[in-house]
Short mmCIF file of C-alpha atoms in Angstrom, two decimals:
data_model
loop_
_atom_site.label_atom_id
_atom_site.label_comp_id
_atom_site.label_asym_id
_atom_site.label_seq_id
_atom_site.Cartn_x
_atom_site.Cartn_y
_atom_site.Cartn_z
CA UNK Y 1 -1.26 5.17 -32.73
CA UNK Y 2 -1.52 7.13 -36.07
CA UNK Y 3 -0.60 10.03 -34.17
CA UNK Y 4 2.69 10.94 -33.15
CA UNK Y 5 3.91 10.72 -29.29
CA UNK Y 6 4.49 14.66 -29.66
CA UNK Y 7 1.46 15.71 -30.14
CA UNK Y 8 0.29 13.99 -26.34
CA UNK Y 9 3.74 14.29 -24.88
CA UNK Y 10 6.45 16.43 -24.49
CA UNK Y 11 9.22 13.79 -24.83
CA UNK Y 12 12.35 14.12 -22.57
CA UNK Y 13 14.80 12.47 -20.81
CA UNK Y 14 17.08 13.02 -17.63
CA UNK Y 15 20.35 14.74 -18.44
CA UNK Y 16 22.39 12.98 -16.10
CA UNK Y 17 20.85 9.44 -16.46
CA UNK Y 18 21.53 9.30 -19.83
CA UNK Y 19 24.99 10.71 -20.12
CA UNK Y 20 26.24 9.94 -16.34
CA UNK Y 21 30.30 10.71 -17.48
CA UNK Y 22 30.03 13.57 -19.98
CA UNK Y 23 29.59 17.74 -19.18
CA UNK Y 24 26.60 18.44 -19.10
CA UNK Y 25 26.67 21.23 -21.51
CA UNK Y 26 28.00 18.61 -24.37
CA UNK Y 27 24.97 16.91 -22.76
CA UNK Y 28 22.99 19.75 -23.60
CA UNK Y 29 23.94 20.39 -26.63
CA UNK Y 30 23.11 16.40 -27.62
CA UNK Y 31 19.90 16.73 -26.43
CA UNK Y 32 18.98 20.44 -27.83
CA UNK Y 33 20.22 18.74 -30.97
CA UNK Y 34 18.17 15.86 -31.30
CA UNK Y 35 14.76 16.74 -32.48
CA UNK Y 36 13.23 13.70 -30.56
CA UNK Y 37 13.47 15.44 -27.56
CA UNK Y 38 10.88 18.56 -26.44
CA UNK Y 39 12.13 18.65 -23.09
CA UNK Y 40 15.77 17.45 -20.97
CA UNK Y 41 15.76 17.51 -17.56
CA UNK Y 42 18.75 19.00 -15.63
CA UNK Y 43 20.11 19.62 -12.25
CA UNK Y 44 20.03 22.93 -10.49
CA UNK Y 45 23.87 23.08 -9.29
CA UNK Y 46 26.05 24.06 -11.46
CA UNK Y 47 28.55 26.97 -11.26
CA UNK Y 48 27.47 30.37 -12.56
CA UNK Y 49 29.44 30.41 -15.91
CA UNK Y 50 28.03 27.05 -16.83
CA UNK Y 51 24.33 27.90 -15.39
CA UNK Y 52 24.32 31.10 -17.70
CA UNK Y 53 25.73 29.06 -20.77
CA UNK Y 54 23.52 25.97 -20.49
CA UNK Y 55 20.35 28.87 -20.18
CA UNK Y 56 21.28 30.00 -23.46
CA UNK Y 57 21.80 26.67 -25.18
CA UNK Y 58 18.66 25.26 -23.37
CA UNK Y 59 16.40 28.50 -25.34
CA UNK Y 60 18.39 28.15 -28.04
CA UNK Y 61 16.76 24.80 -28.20
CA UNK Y 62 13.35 26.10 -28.16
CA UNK Y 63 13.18 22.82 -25.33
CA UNK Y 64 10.96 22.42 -21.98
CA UNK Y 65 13.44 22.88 -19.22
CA UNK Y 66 12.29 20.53 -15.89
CA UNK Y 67 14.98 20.81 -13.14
CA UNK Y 68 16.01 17.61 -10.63
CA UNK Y 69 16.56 18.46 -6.93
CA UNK Y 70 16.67 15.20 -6.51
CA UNK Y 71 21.08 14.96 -6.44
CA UNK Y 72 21.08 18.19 -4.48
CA UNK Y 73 19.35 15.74 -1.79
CA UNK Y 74 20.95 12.20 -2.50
CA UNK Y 75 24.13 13.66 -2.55
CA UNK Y 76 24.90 15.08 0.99
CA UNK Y 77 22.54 13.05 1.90
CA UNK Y 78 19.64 16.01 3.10
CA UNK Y 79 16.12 14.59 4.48
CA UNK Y 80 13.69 17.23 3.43
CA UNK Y 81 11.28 14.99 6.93
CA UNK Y 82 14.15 15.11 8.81
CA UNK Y 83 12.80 14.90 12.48
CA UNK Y 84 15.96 16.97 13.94
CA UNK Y 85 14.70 20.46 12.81
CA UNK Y 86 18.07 21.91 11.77
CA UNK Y 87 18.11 18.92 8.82
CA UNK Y 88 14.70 19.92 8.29
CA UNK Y 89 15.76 23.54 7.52
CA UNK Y 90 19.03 22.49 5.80
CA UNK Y 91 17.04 20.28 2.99
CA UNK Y 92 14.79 23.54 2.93
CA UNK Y 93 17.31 26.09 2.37
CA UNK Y 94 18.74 23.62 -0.61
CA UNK Y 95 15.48 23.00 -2.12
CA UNK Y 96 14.62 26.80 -2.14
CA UNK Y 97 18.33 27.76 -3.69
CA UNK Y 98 17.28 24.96 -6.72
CA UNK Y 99 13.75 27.06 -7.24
CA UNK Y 100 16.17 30.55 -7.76
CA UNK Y 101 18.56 27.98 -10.17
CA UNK Y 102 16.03 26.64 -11.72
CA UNK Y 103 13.93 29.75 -12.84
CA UNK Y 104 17.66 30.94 -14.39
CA UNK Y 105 17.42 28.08 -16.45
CA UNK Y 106 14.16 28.82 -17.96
CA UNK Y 107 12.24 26.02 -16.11
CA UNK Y 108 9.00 26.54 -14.28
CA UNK Y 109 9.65 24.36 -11.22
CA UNK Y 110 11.45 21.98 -9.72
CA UNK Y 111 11.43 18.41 -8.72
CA UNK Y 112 12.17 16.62 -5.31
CA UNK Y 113 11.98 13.50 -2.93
CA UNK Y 114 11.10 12.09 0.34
CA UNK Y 115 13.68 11.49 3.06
CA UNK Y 116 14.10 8.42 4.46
CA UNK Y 117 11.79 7.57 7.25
CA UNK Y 118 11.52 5.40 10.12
CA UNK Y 119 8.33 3.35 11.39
CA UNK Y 120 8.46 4.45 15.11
CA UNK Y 121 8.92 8.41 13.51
CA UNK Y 122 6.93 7.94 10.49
CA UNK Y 123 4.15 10.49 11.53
CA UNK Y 124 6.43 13.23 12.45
CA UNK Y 125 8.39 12.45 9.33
CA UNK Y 126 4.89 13.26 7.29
CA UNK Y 127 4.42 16.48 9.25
CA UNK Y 128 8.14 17.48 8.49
CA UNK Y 129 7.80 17.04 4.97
CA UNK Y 130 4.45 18.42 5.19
CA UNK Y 131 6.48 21.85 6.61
CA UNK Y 132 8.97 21.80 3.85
CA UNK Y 133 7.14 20.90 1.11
CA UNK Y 134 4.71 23.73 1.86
CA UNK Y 135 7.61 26.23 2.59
CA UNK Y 136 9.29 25.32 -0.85
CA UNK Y 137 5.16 25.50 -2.68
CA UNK Y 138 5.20 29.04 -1.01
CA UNK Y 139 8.31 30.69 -2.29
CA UNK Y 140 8.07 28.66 -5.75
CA UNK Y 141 4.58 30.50 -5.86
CA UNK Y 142 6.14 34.18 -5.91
CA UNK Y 143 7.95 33.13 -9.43
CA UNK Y 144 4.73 31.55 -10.48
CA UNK Y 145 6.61 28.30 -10.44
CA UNK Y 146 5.86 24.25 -9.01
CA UNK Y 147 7.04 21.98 -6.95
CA UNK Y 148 6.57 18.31 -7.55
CA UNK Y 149 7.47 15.35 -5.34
CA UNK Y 150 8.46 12.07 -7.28
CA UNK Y 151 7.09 9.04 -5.84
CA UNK Y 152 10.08 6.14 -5.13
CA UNK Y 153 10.41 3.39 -2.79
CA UNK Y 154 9.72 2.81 0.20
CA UNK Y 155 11.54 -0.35 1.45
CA UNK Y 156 13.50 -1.12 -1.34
CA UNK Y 157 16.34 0.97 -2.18
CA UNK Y 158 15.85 4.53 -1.57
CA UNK Y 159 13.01 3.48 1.18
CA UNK Y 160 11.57 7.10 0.73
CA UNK Y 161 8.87 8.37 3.08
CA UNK Y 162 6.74 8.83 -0.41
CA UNK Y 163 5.03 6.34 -1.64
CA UNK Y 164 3.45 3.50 -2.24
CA UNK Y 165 0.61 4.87 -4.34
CA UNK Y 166 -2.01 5.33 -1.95
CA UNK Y 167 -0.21 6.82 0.95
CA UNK Y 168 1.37 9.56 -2.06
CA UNK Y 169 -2.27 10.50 -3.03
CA UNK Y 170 -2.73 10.99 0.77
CA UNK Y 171 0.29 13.51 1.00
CA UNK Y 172 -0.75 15.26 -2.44
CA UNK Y 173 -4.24 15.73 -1.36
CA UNK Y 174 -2.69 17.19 2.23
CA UNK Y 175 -0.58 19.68 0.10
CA UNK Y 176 -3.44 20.31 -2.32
CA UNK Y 177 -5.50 21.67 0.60
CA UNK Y 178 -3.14 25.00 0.49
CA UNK Y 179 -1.27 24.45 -2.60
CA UNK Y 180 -2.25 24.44 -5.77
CA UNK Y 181 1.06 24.54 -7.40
CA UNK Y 182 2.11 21.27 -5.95
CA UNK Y 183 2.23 17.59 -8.13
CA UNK Y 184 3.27 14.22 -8.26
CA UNK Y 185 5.62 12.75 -10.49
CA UNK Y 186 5.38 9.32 -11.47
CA UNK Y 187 7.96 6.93 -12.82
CA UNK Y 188 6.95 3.80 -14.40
CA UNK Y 189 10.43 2.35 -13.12
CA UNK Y 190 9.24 2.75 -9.57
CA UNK Y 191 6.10 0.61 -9.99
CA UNK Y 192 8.09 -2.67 -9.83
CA UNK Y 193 9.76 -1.40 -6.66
CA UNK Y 194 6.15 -0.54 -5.13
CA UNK Y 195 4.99 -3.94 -6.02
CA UNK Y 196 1.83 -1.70 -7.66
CA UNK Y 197 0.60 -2.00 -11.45
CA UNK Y 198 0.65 1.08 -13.50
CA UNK Y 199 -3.66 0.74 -13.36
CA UNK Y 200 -3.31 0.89 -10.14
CA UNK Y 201 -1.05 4.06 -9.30
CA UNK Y 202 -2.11 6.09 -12.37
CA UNK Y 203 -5.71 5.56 -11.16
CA UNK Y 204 -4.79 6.08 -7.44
CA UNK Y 205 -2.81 9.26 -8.07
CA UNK Y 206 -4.44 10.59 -11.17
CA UNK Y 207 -5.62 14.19 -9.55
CA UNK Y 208 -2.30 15.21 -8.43
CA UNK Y 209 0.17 13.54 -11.58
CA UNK Y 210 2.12 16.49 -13.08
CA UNK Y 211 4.82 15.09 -14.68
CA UNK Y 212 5.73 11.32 -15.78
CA UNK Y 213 9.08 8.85 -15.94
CA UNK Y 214 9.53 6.02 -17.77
CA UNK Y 215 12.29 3.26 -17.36
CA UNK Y 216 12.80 -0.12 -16.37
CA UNK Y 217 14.24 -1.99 -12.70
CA UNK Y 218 15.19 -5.07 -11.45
CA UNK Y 219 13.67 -6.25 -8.74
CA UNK Y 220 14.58 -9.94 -8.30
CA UNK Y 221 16.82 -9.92 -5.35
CA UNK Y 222 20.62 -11.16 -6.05
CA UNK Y 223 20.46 -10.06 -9.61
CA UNK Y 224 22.39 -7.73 -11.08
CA UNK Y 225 21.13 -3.64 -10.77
CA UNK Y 226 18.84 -4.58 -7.94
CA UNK Y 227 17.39 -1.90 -7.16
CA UNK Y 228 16.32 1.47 -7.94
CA UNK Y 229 18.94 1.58 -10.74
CA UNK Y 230 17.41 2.57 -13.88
CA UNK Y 231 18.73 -0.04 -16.33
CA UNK Y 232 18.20 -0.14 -19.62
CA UNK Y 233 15.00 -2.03 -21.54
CA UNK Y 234 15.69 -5.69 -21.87
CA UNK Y 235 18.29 -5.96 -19.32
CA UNK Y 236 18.36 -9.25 -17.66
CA UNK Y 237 16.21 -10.07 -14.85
CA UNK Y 238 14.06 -6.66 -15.22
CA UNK Y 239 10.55 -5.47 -14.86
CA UNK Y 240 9.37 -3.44 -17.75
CA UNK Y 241 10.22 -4.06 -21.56
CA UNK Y 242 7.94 -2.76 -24.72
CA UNK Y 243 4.72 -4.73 -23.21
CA UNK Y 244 5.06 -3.43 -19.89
CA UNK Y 245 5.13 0.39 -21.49
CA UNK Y 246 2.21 -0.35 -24.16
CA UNK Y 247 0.27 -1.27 -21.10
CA UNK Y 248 1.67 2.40 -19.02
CA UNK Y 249 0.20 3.86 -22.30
CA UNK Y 250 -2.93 2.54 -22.74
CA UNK Y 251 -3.51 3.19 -19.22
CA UNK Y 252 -2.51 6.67 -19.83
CA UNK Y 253 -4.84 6.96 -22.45
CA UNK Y 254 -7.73 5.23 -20.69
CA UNK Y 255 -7.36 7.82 -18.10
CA UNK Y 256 -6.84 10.98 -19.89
CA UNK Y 257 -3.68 11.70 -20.00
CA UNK Y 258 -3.40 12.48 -23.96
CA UNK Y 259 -3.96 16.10 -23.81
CA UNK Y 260 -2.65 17.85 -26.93
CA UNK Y 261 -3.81 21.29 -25.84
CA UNK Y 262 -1.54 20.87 -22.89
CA UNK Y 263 0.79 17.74 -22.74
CA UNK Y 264 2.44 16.57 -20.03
CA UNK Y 265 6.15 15.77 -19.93
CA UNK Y 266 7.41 12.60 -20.37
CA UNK Y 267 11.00 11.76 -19.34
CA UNK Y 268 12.70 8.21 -19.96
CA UNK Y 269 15.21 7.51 -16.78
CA UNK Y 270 17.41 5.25 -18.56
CA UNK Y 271 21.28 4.73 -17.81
CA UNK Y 272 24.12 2.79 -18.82
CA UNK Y 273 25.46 0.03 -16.89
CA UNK Y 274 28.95 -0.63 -15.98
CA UNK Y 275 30.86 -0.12 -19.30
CA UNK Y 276 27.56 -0.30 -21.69
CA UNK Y 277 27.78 2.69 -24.32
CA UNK Y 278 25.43 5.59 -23.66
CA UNK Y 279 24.53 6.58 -27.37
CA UNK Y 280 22.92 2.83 -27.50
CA UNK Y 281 21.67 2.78 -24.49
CA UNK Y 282 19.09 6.47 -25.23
CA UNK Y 283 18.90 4.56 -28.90
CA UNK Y 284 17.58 1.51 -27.01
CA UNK Y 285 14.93 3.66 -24.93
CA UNK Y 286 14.15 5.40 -28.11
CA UNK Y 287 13.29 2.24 -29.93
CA UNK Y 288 10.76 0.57 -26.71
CA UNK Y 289 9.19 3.95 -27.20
CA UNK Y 290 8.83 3.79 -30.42
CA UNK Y 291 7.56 0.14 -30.65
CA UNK Y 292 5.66 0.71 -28.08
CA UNK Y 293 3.46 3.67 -29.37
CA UNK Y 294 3.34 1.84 -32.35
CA UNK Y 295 0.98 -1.10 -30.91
CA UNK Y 296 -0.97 1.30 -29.18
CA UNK Y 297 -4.60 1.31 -30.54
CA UNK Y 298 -6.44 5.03 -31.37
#
């Protein structure tokens, strides 16, 4: 492409993928200082001194602020389709405290996950998430803010209620029906772990994407990262390298998704492994990107 990336994208990545062991206001500051970047993705929890202070660094920055409910979740281990109801409620109440974080920290919504599920619960599972999902869309609404459910796994590693592809575009178009400041976001590090194409889940979920993740995964079982682990581009034994993101481009392309009036954010979800250095490893992700965009045709 003769154009730049910037002009369809704005280019992010996720705060504590990329710099796991460092503060995350030196993270911050990295980020807000790196012109490559138009948007960083953060958590919500954080103490009040360093919510304030990352709030000013993060405007300072003149970046896109997206905030990740994901850890709030992973963590203590919260199931937003929890079938015992008090779960239920407790992923709730946590997912509702990130939307009051997150508008503090100049972002306009937050992202989430599905629980884990089981197959003699899964229905009731898809109504509970149904209930918090729409309880979260209602109270993000009153800040004029969105919610957005990231599609993972589901038998895998995190084995999350949502996805594959086509049972995702069923819960978006449930949500849809009274929401209309609910997405999906979509990372091409998942596909692998779906066993689904990028053609195939950008063109399955297109109506409802909101917000897109790139990044790579081993799948092969017994090799090292198995998993949904994130590793970096050209680790061994791993899914997605430049050809597998010229391909998540064109598709992107092919179905719209270059909108320079309005562009979407795009977040790599990259991370060191064991003792590989972080600066190389965002340098790597930088470079696949870069290559990448390169080969793609106008």
């Amino acid at each position: 492409m003769r154009e730049s990336i910037h002009k369809y994208f704005q280019v992010g990545t996720i705060s504590w993928m990329s710099y796991p062991n460092r503060d995350l206001l030196e993270v911050i500051q990295k980020v807000a200082s790196d012109d490559f970047f138009d948007a960083i993705e953060v958590p919500t929890k954080m103490d009040d001194e360093t919510r304030a202070k990352a709030a000013k660094m993060l405007a300072e920055g003149h970046l896109k602020v997206c905030c990740g409910a994901q850890p709030r979740l992973l963590g203590p281990k919260l199931n937003p389709n929890d079938i015992d109801e008090e779960g239920r409620k407790a992923a709730e109440a946590t997912l509702i405290e990130a939307i009051d974080q997150a508008e503090e920290l100049g972002a306009k919504g937050i992202a989430f996950l599905a629980g884990k599920w089981a197959p003699e619960t899964k229905d009731q599972a898809y109504a509970q998430l149904l209930k918090t999902t729409r309880a979260v869309c209602d109270y993000a609404a009153t800040k004029g803010m969105n919610v957005e459910l990231e599609v993972f796994d589901f038998d895998m590693d995190k084995a999350a209620l949502i996805g594959p592809a086509p049972y995702a575009a069923q819960f978006a178009a449930d949500m849809r029906t009274t929401h209309s400041n609910f997405g999906l976001l979509v990372d091409l590090s998942h596909f692998p772990t779906t066993y689904e194409t990028s053609k195939f889940v950008i063109q399955t979920l297109r109506p409802y994407i909101t917000h897109l993740h790139i990044g790579n995964a081993v799948v092969k079982e017994g090799c090292e990262a198995y998993g949904d682990q994130h590793p970096r581009f050209g680790f061994p034994n791993s899914a997605n390298d430049t050809a597998e993101l010229l391909d998540f481009f064109r598709v992107l392309k092919a179905e719209g998704f270059f909108n320079a009036d309005c562009p979407m954010v795009l977040s790599f979800e990259v991370k060191p492994w064991g003792d590989e250095n972080d600066e190389v490893i965002v340098a790597n992700t930088k470079r696949v990107i870069n290559r990448a965009w390169a080969l793609l045709e106008d």
